[in-house]
Short mmCIF file of C-alpha atoms and ligand atoms in Angstrom, two decimals:
data_model
loop_
_atom_site.label_atom_id
_atom_site.label_comp_id
_atom_site.label_asym_id
_atom_site.label_seq_id
_atom_site.Cartn_x
_atom_site.Cartn_y
_atom_site.Cartn_z
CA MET A 1 -0.04 -0.17 -0.13
CA THR A 2 1.44 3.46 -0.88
CA ILE A 3 1.37 5.73 2.07
CA VAL A 4 1.05 9.27 1.11
CA ASN A 5 2.84 11.50 2.90
CA ARG A 6 2.62 15.54 3.66
CA THR A 7 5.35 16.35 1.14
CA GLN A 8 3.84 14.50 -1.90
CA SER A 9 0.30 15.88 -1.14
CA LEU A 10 1.56 19.31 -0.88
CA GLU A 11 4.23 19.61 -3.67
CA LYS A 12 2.00 18.42 -6.40
CA ILE A 13 -1.24 20.51 -5.43
CA HIS A 14 -1.13 24.14 -6.18
CA THR A 15 -4.42 25.88 -4.79
CA SER A 16 -3.27 29.26 -5.28
CA ALA A 17 -2.17 29.38 -8.75
CA PRO A 18 -4.19 31.12 -11.60
CA LYS A 19 -5.84 29.00 -13.98
CA LEU A 20 -4.10 28.72 -17.06
CA GLU A 21 -6.93 28.89 -19.48
CA SER A 22 -7.97 32.61 -18.47
CA ALA A 23 -11.41 32.55 -20.50
CA ILE A 24 -14.64 32.70 -18.84
CA ASP A 25 -17.54 30.37 -20.04
CA ARG A 26 -20.39 33.13 -20.33
CA SER A 27 -22.92 30.41 -21.11
CA VAL A 28 -22.80 28.96 -17.67
CA PRO A 29 -26.19 29.83 -15.99
CA GLU A 30 -25.96 32.11 -13.02
CA SER A 31 -26.92 30.89 -9.38
CA GLY A 32 -30.51 30.35 -9.28
CA PRO A 33 -32.60 31.29 -6.10
CA ALA A 34 -32.27 29.88 -3.03
CA GLU A 35 -35.16 27.85 -3.40
CA VAL A 36 -33.75 25.59 -6.12
CA ASP A 37 -31.64 22.51 -5.26
CA GLU A 38 -28.73 24.58 -4.31
CA GLU A 39 -26.14 21.91 -3.89
CA THR A 40 -27.10 20.72 -7.73
CA ASN A 41 -27.12 24.02 -9.17
CA TYR A 42 -23.89 25.32 -6.92
CA PHE A 43 -21.47 22.31 -8.13
CA ALA A 44 -22.65 22.38 -12.00
CA THR A 45 -22.47 26.16 -12.42
CA ASN A 46 -18.91 26.64 -10.43
CA PRO A 47 -15.56 24.85 -11.55
CA GLU A 48 -14.62 21.60 -10.22
CA PRO A 49 -10.79 21.94 -8.93
CA PRO A 50 -8.52 20.16 -11.91
CA TYR A 51 -6.57 18.11 -8.74
CA LEU A 52 -9.88 16.48 -7.49
CA ALA A 53 -9.13 13.43 -8.68
CA GLU A 54 -5.60 12.96 -7.18
CA ILE A 55 -7.10 14.14 -3.89
CA GLN A 56 -9.52 11.55 -3.98
CA GLN A 57 -6.84 8.81 -4.57
CA GLN A 58 -5.00 9.89 -1.51
CA VAL A 59 -7.96 9.95 0.49
CA ASN A 60 -8.91 6.85 -0.24
CA GLU A 61 -5.64 5.12 0.57
CA PHE A 62 -5.47 6.81 3.91
CA ILE A 63 -9.26 5.36 4.38
CA ALA A 64 -8.27 1.95 3.58
CA PHE A 65 -4.94 2.79 5.95
CA HIS A 66 -6.60 3.09 8.99
CA SER A 67 -10.05 1.60 8.37
CA GLY A 68 -11.00 -0.81 11.40
CA LYS A 69 -7.59 0.10 13.18
CA ARG A 70 -8.31 3.71 14.51
CA ARG A 71 -10.85 7.01 14.40
CA ILE A 72 -10.35 9.34 11.75
CA ALA A 73 -11.17 13.11 11.81
CA LEU A 74 -11.54 15.53 9.30
CA VAL A 75 -10.44 18.83 10.72
CA THR A 76 -11.13 21.91 8.43
CA SER A 77 -8.69 25.09 9.42
CA GLY A 78 -8.00 28.22 8.12
CA GLY A 79 -9.70 30.79 5.78
CA THR A 80 -11.14 30.56 2.49
CA THR A 81 -10.43 33.08 -0.20
CA VAL A 82 -13.22 34.92 -2.72
CA PRO A 83 -11.44 35.67 -5.86
CA LEU A 84 -12.22 38.97 -7.35
CA GLU A 85 -10.74 38.11 -10.81
CA ASN A 86 -10.00 34.67 -12.73
CA ASN A 87 -6.64 35.98 -13.07
CA THR A 88 -6.54 36.43 -9.51
CA VAL A 89 -4.68 39.60 -8.04
CA ARG A 90 -7.18 40.77 -5.65
CA PHE A 91 -9.50 38.60 -3.48
CA ILE A 92 -11.46 38.88 -0.21
CA ASP A 93 -10.00 36.97 2.72
CA ASN A 94 -10.62 36.44 6.49
CA PHE A 95 -8.46 36.60 9.96
CA SER A 96 -8.15 32.93 10.27
CA ALA A 97 -4.75 31.39 10.46
CA GLY A 98 -5.63 28.12 10.98
CA THR A 99 -4.39 27.98 14.82
CA ARG A 100 -7.63 26.11 16.15
CA GLY A 101 -7.14 23.55 13.32
CA ALA A 102 -3.73 22.93 13.33
CA THR A 103 -3.52 22.64 17.09
CA SER A 104 -6.68 20.72 17.58
CA THR A 105 -5.24 18.29 15.16
CA GLU A 106 -1.95 17.43 17.16
CA TYR A 107 -4.59 16.79 20.15
CA PHE A 108 -6.20 14.53 17.99
CA ILE A 109 -3.39 12.36 16.97
CA GLU A 110 -2.26 12.36 20.50
CA ASN A 111 -5.29 10.94 21.74
CA GLY A 112 -5.29 8.10 18.91
CA TYR A 113 -6.93 9.64 15.80
CA ALA A 114 -5.69 9.71 12.22
CA VAL A 115 -6.39 13.03 10.88
CA ILE A 116 -7.21 14.23 7.22
CA PHE A 117 -6.47 18.16 7.62
CA LEU A 118 -8.17 20.11 5.14
CA HIS A 119 -6.36 23.35 5.37
CA ARG A 120 -5.82 27.01 3.68
CA GLN A 121 -2.89 26.41 2.27
CA PHE A 122 0.29 28.22 3.64
CA SER A 123 -1.87 28.57 7.06
CA LEU A 124 -0.83 26.86 10.17
CA LEU A 125 0.06 23.41 10.14
CA PRO A 126 0.37 20.95 13.16
CA TYR A 127 3.88 20.68 14.58
CA SER A 128 5.74 22.98 12.34
CA ARG A 129 3.02 25.95 13.74
CA HIS A 130 5.60 26.32 16.62
CA TYR A 131 8.06 27.71 14.73
CA SER A 132 6.52 28.77 11.47
CA HIS A 133 4.17 31.81 11.59
CA ASN A 134 5.70 33.35 14.89
CA THR A 135 7.72 36.61 15.50
CA ASN A 136 10.76 34.87 15.22
CA CYS A 137 12.53 34.31 11.85
CA PHE A 138 13.71 30.45 11.81
CA LEU A 139 16.80 31.90 11.75
CA ASP A 140 16.56 32.79 15.03
CA TYR A 141 16.44 29.40 16.25
CA LEU A 142 19.95 28.65 14.97
CA ASP A 143 23.44 29.10 16.07
CA GLU A 144 26.88 27.89 14.80
CA ASN A 145 28.62 25.82 16.95
CA GLU A 146 32.64 25.66 17.57
CA SER A 147 33.46 23.58 14.59
CA GLY A 148 31.34 25.55 12.11
CA THR A 149 28.46 23.49 12.11
CA VAL A 150 24.95 25.35 12.00
CA VAL A 151 22.56 23.77 14.80
CA ILE A 152 19.60 24.65 16.88
CA SER A 153 20.21 26.96 19.49
CA LYS A 154 20.83 25.37 23.11
CA GLU A 155 17.86 27.32 24.74
CA TYR A 156 15.30 25.64 21.93
CA GLN A 157 16.84 22.12 21.60
CA GLU A 158 14.73 20.79 24.33
CA GLU A 159 11.49 21.76 23.40
CA MET A 160 12.40 21.47 19.57
CA LYS A 161 13.02 17.94 20.14
CA VAL A 162 9.69 17.08 21.75
CA VAL A 163 7.82 18.57 18.75
CA LEU A 164 9.92 16.85 16.42
CA ASN A 165 9.51 13.44 17.86
CA LYS A 166 5.83 14.10 17.84
CA TYR A 167 5.96 15.35 14.20
CA GLN A 168 8.06 12.23 13.21
CA LYS A 169 5.70 9.66 14.93
CA ALA A 170 2.99 11.18 13.31
CA LYS A 171 4.34 10.93 10.16
CA ASP A 172 5.77 7.57 10.37
CA ASP A 173 2.58 6.12 11.41
CA ASN A 174 1.17 7.92 8.49
CA LEU A 175 -1.52 9.55 10.71
CA MET A 176 -1.89 13.06 9.11
CA LEU A 177 -2.97 13.51 5.32
CA PHE A 178 -2.80 17.31 4.41
CA VAL A 179 -5.27 18.52 1.82
CA PRO A 180 -4.87 21.92 0.71
CA PHE A 181 -7.29 24.60 -0.13
CA THR A 182 -7.14 28.50 -1.05
CA THR A 183 -10.74 29.46 -2.29
CA VAL A 184 -14.02 29.06 -0.82
CA ASN A 185 -15.25 27.19 -3.96
CA GLN A 186 -12.12 24.91 -3.73
CA TYR A 187 -13.02 24.19 0.10
CA LEU A 188 -16.63 23.29 -0.89
CA PHE A 189 -15.66 20.63 -3.92
CA THR A 190 -13.24 19.12 -1.46
CA LEU A 191 -14.91 18.88 1.55
CA ARG A 192 -17.95 17.68 -0.12
CA LEU A 193 -15.44 14.81 -2.11
CA ILE A 194 -13.97 13.94 1.29
CA SER A 195 -17.42 13.50 3.29
CA LEU A 196 -18.49 11.32 0.51
CA GLU A 197 -15.19 9.33 0.47
CA LEU A 198 -15.38 8.81 4.25
CA LYS A 199 -18.94 6.92 3.99
CA PRO A 200 -17.41 3.67 4.82
CA VAL A 201 -16.15 4.97 8.08
CA HIS A 202 -18.79 7.22 9.12
CA SER A 203 -20.04 5.68 11.75
CA THR A 204 -16.88 6.08 13.59
CA CYS A 205 -15.34 9.10 11.94
CA LEU A 206 -15.53 12.75 13.49
CA PHE A 207 -16.07 16.10 11.58
CA PHE A 208 -14.47 19.04 13.31
CA LEU A 209 -15.38 22.17 11.33
CA ALA A 210 -12.97 25.17 12.18
CA ALA A 211 -12.19 26.52 8.67
CA ALA A 212 -13.59 30.13 8.59
CA VAL A 213 -15.77 29.39 5.59
CA SER A 214 -16.85 33.10 3.58
CA ASP A 215 -20.43 33.36 3.78
CA PHE A 216 -20.44 35.52 0.71
CA PHE A 217 -18.89 35.07 -2.96
CA LEU A 218 -18.76 35.68 -6.28
CA PRO A 219 -20.30 32.76 -8.80
CA THR A 220 -17.94 31.93 -11.74
CA SER A 221 -20.54 33.46 -14.14
CA LYS A 222 -19.90 36.95 -12.37
CA VAL A 223 -15.97 36.74 -11.77
CA ALA A 224 -13.68 39.19 -14.09
CA GLU A 225 -11.46 37.53 -16.64
CA HIS A 226 -8.82 39.64 -16.12
CA LYS A 227 -7.55 42.17 -13.30
CA ILE A 228 -9.96 44.97 -12.65
CA GLN A 229 -8.75 48.50 -13.95
CA SER A 230 -8.89 51.05 -11.63
CA GLN A 231 -10.66 53.31 -14.39
CA GLY A 232 -13.66 52.24 -14.61
CA GLY A 233 -16.93 52.81 -12.30
CA GLY A 234 -15.29 56.53 -11.94
CA GLY A 235 -12.64 55.09 -9.75
CA LYS A 236 -14.76 52.94 -7.68
CA LEU A 237 -15.04 49.12 -7.14
CA VAL A 238 -18.67 47.91 -6.31
CA VAL A 239 -18.36 44.43 -5.33
CA ASP A 240 -22.02 42.51 -5.28
CA LEU A 241 -21.74 39.23 -3.59
CA ASP A 242 -23.58 36.27 -3.62
CA PRO A 243 -24.56 34.50 -0.28
CA VAL A 244 -22.73 31.00 -0.22
CA PRO A 245 -25.23 28.34 -0.05
CA LYS A 246 -25.30 26.78 3.59
CA PHE A 247 -23.72 23.51 2.77
CA LEU A 248 -23.82 22.28 6.57
CA LYS A 249 -27.36 21.13 6.10
CA ARG A 250 -26.04 19.10 2.73
CA LEU A 251 -23.28 17.87 4.79
CA VAL A 252 -25.52 16.59 7.76
CA GLU A 253 -28.54 15.06 5.62
CA GLU A 254 -26.61 14.04 2.43
CA TRP A 255 -22.99 13.90 2.33
CA ALA A 256 -22.47 12.29 6.13
CA PRO A 257 -25.80 11.08 8.00
CA ASN A 258 -24.32 8.84 10.03
CA ALA A 259 -20.92 10.82 11.13
CA MET A 260 -20.82 13.11 14.39
CA ILE A 261 -20.40 16.36 13.01
CA VAL A 262 -18.81 19.34 14.99
CA SER A 263 -19.15 23.01 13.61
CA PHE A 264 -17.78 26.28 14.84
CA LYS A 265 -19.36 29.40 15.43
CA LEU A 266 -17.69 32.93 15.29
CA GLU A 267 -19.04 35.89 16.63
CA THR A 268 -17.38 39.60 17.98
CA ASP A 269 -20.69 40.61 19.76
CA GLU A 270 -20.95 38.50 22.97
CA LYS A 271 -25.10 39.07 23.23
CA LEU A 272 -25.11 36.99 19.64
CA LEU A 273 -23.22 33.90 20.62
CA LEU A 274 -25.64 31.45 22.35
CA PHE A 275 -28.16 32.77 19.84
CA LYS A 276 -26.47 32.25 17.07
CA ALA A 277 -24.86 28.81 18.12
CA ARG A 278 -28.23 27.57 19.09
CA GLN A 279 -29.92 28.59 15.81
CA ALA A 280 -27.07 26.58 13.82
CA LEU A 281 -27.94 23.39 16.22
CA THR A 282 -31.57 23.54 15.53
CA ARG A 283 -31.27 24.53 11.64
CA TYR A 284 -29.12 21.71 10.75
CA SER A 285 -29.38 19.36 13.42
CA HIS A 286 -25.85 18.16 13.75
CA GLN A 287 -24.57 17.02 17.30
CA LEU A 288 -22.34 19.87 18.68
CA VAL A 289 -21.45 23.63 17.77
CA ILE A 290 -18.57 25.25 19.49
CA GLY A 291 -19.02 28.93 20.01
CA ASN A 292 -16.30 31.43 20.09
CA LEU A 293 -15.79 34.85 20.37
CA LEU A 294 -12.84 36.60 17.85
CA GLN A 295 -11.60 38.77 20.79
CA THR A 296 -11.07 35.82 23.61
CA ARG A 297 -11.31 32.45 20.85
CA LYS A 298 -7.85 31.37 22.40
CA ARG A 299 -8.94 31.53 26.07
CA GLU A 300 -12.86 30.94 26.26
CA VAL A 301 -15.26 28.53 24.36
CA VAL A 302 -18.98 27.50 24.41
CA PHE A 303 -20.14 23.94 24.03
CA VAL A 304 -23.65 23.98 22.70
CA THR A 305 -25.87 20.95 22.31
CA THR A 306 -29.52 20.53 22.35
CA ASP A 307 -29.65 20.47 25.76
CA ASP A 308 -26.61 22.27 27.56
CA ALA A 309 -24.10 25.02 26.97
CA VAL A 310 -20.71 24.52 28.69
CA ASP A 311 -18.46 27.00 28.99
CA TYR A 312 -14.38 25.86 28.86
CA THR A 313 -11.78 28.43 29.56
CA ILE A 314 -8.11 28.73 30.44
CA SER A 315 -6.75 31.90 32.52
CA GLU A 316 -4.56 34.07 30.95
CA GLU A 317 -1.83 33.42 33.00
CA GLU A 318 -2.18 29.70 31.47
CA GLU A 319 -2.31 31.08 28.11
CA ALA A 320 1.04 32.85 28.83
CA ARG A 321 2.51 29.93 30.60
CA GLY A 322 2.09 27.90 26.96
CA VAL A 323 -1.58 25.88 28.18
CA GLU A 324 -3.71 25.49 24.69
CA ILE A 325 -7.39 25.69 25.10
CA GLU A 326 -7.44 22.78 22.60
CA SER A 327 -5.80 20.78 25.28
CA VAL A 328 -8.96 21.09 27.38
CA ILE A 329 -11.41 20.92 24.33
CA ILE A 330 -9.88 18.10 22.45
CA PRO A 331 -10.61 15.64 25.13
CA LYS A 332 -14.12 16.52 25.79
CA VAL A 333 -14.93 16.27 21.62
CA ILE A 334 -13.19 12.70 22.17
CA ASP A 335 -15.81 11.57 25.06
CA ALA A 336 -18.46 13.18 23.10
CA HIS A 337 -17.38 11.16 20.08
CA SER A 338 -17.13 7.93 21.99
CA THR A 339 -20.71 8.25 23.61
CA TRP A 340 -21.95 8.99 20.19
CA ILE A 341 -20.70 5.97 18.64
CA SER A 342 -21.77 3.92 21.22
CA GLN A 343 -25.29 5.10 21.28
CA HIS A 344 -25.42 4.81 17.45
CA LYS A 345 -23.78 1.12 17.26
CA GLN A 346 -26.14 -0.93 15.28
O1 LIG B 1 -7.72 29.65 12.62
P1 LIG B 1 -7.80 30.56 14.31
O2 LIG B 1 -7.47 29.69 15.22
O3 LIG B 1 -7.19 31.86 13.98
O4 LIG B 1 -9.60 30.91 14.37
C1 LIG B 1 -10.36 29.94 14.52
C2 LIG B 1 -11.96 30.46 14.32
C3 LIG B 1 -12.55 31.71 15.10
C4 LIG B 1 -11.71 30.24 12.52
C5 LIG B 1 -12.48 28.99 14.56
O5 LIG B 1 -12.36 28.67 16.05
C6 LIG B 1 -14.09 29.14 14.13
O6 LIG B 1 -14.79 29.54 14.83
N1 LIG B 1 -14.32 28.53 12.83
C7 LIG B 1 -15.66 29.13 12.49
C8 LIG B 1 -16.06 30.23 12.03
C9 LIG B 1 -17.59 30.58 11.40
O7 LIG B 1 -17.91 30.37 10.05
O8 LIG B 1 -18.09 30.98 12.37
#
C-alpha cells in the first residue's frame, strides 16, 4: 500500500495558482434563487478544481490504511478566499490563521486519531506551527557551533526535540493527510468529495469544522476575467456578492448523515453568540456547535448541544505559560464522540 506523505500531497497541488486558460464560459447560467436545488446548482455552475481526482485517491488510500484500526477525524482549518478576478490579483480573505485546526489536529493525533487536515494552503500546520508563523524568524532558532556547523540554539533544543519527535511519529505512522484549499469554491468541492469518500467509516469518524468559511462569494459567471481596472466605474469598485449556500445542511443530511459533526460558530458580539450557536444547531440538527468570540477565542469557548451550553476556559496566566485551550476541549470532544459511537452502534 502506498503511504501518501505530507510532502507528496503539498508539492503536487497548487491551490493558489491562477488557471492557465483564462477565458470564462459566459454560457454558464448564474446561480438560481435559494429555493432551487442549491447543491446541484452550485456544483454544476462553479468549476471543479482540476486536482480533485488526485485528492480522491490520496483520501481513499488514507481511509483504507486506517479503517478498522483507529478513528479518523476530518479537521477543516484556516480561512477561504473569494477571488474577484479569474486571473486573481485581488481577493477577499478573512483573519483565520488556522491555529484552531492545526492545534486541534495535534491533540486528536495524541489521542489516537488519524486526521485528514483540510486546510488553507500556507496557513498553520500541525507541529511546524510552533516555529513557522511567529515573531521569530526561523533563523533565530539556529546557531553555529565551535566546529562551524549550524545547529539548533541550546535554549530551543529541549522543546524542539519534543515537537520533532511527535511530528516524526505522526509522519511515520501515516497519521496526517494534508489536503490544501485556497478559495471557498475549492473548499466546498473538496469538503464534499472527502465527506462522501469517508462513507465506509462514517459511523466512527468525526467532522471537526474549524475553518472560517466565507458567507459570501462571487459565482464564476460574475468573476472578471482579468485584473479589474481602476479607471472604470468612476474610480470605485462596487462588489456585489452572492450568499454561499448553506452546505452544513447538505453535509448533515446527505454527505455524512451517520457521522458525528462538530461545527464552530464565530461571533464578535458576545450578546449574539449563544443565540447564533443554538440557531445553527436547530437549523442543521448536528451534534455539537462550539461557539467562540474573535476576541477571546484562544481562552474561551462554549459547547452548545440540544440540552446544554458548557463553557471551557483557560486563564490568561495559563495561556501565557503556553497552555492551549485545545488541550482542554479536544478530550471533551473525543468523549462526546465515544458516546455518540456507542449510542449509534447497530
Ligand atoms: O484560525 P484561528 O485559530 O485564528 O481561528 C479559529 C476560528 C475562530 C476561525 C474557529 O474557531 C471558528 O470559529 N471557525 C468557524 C468560523 C465561522 O464560520 O463561524
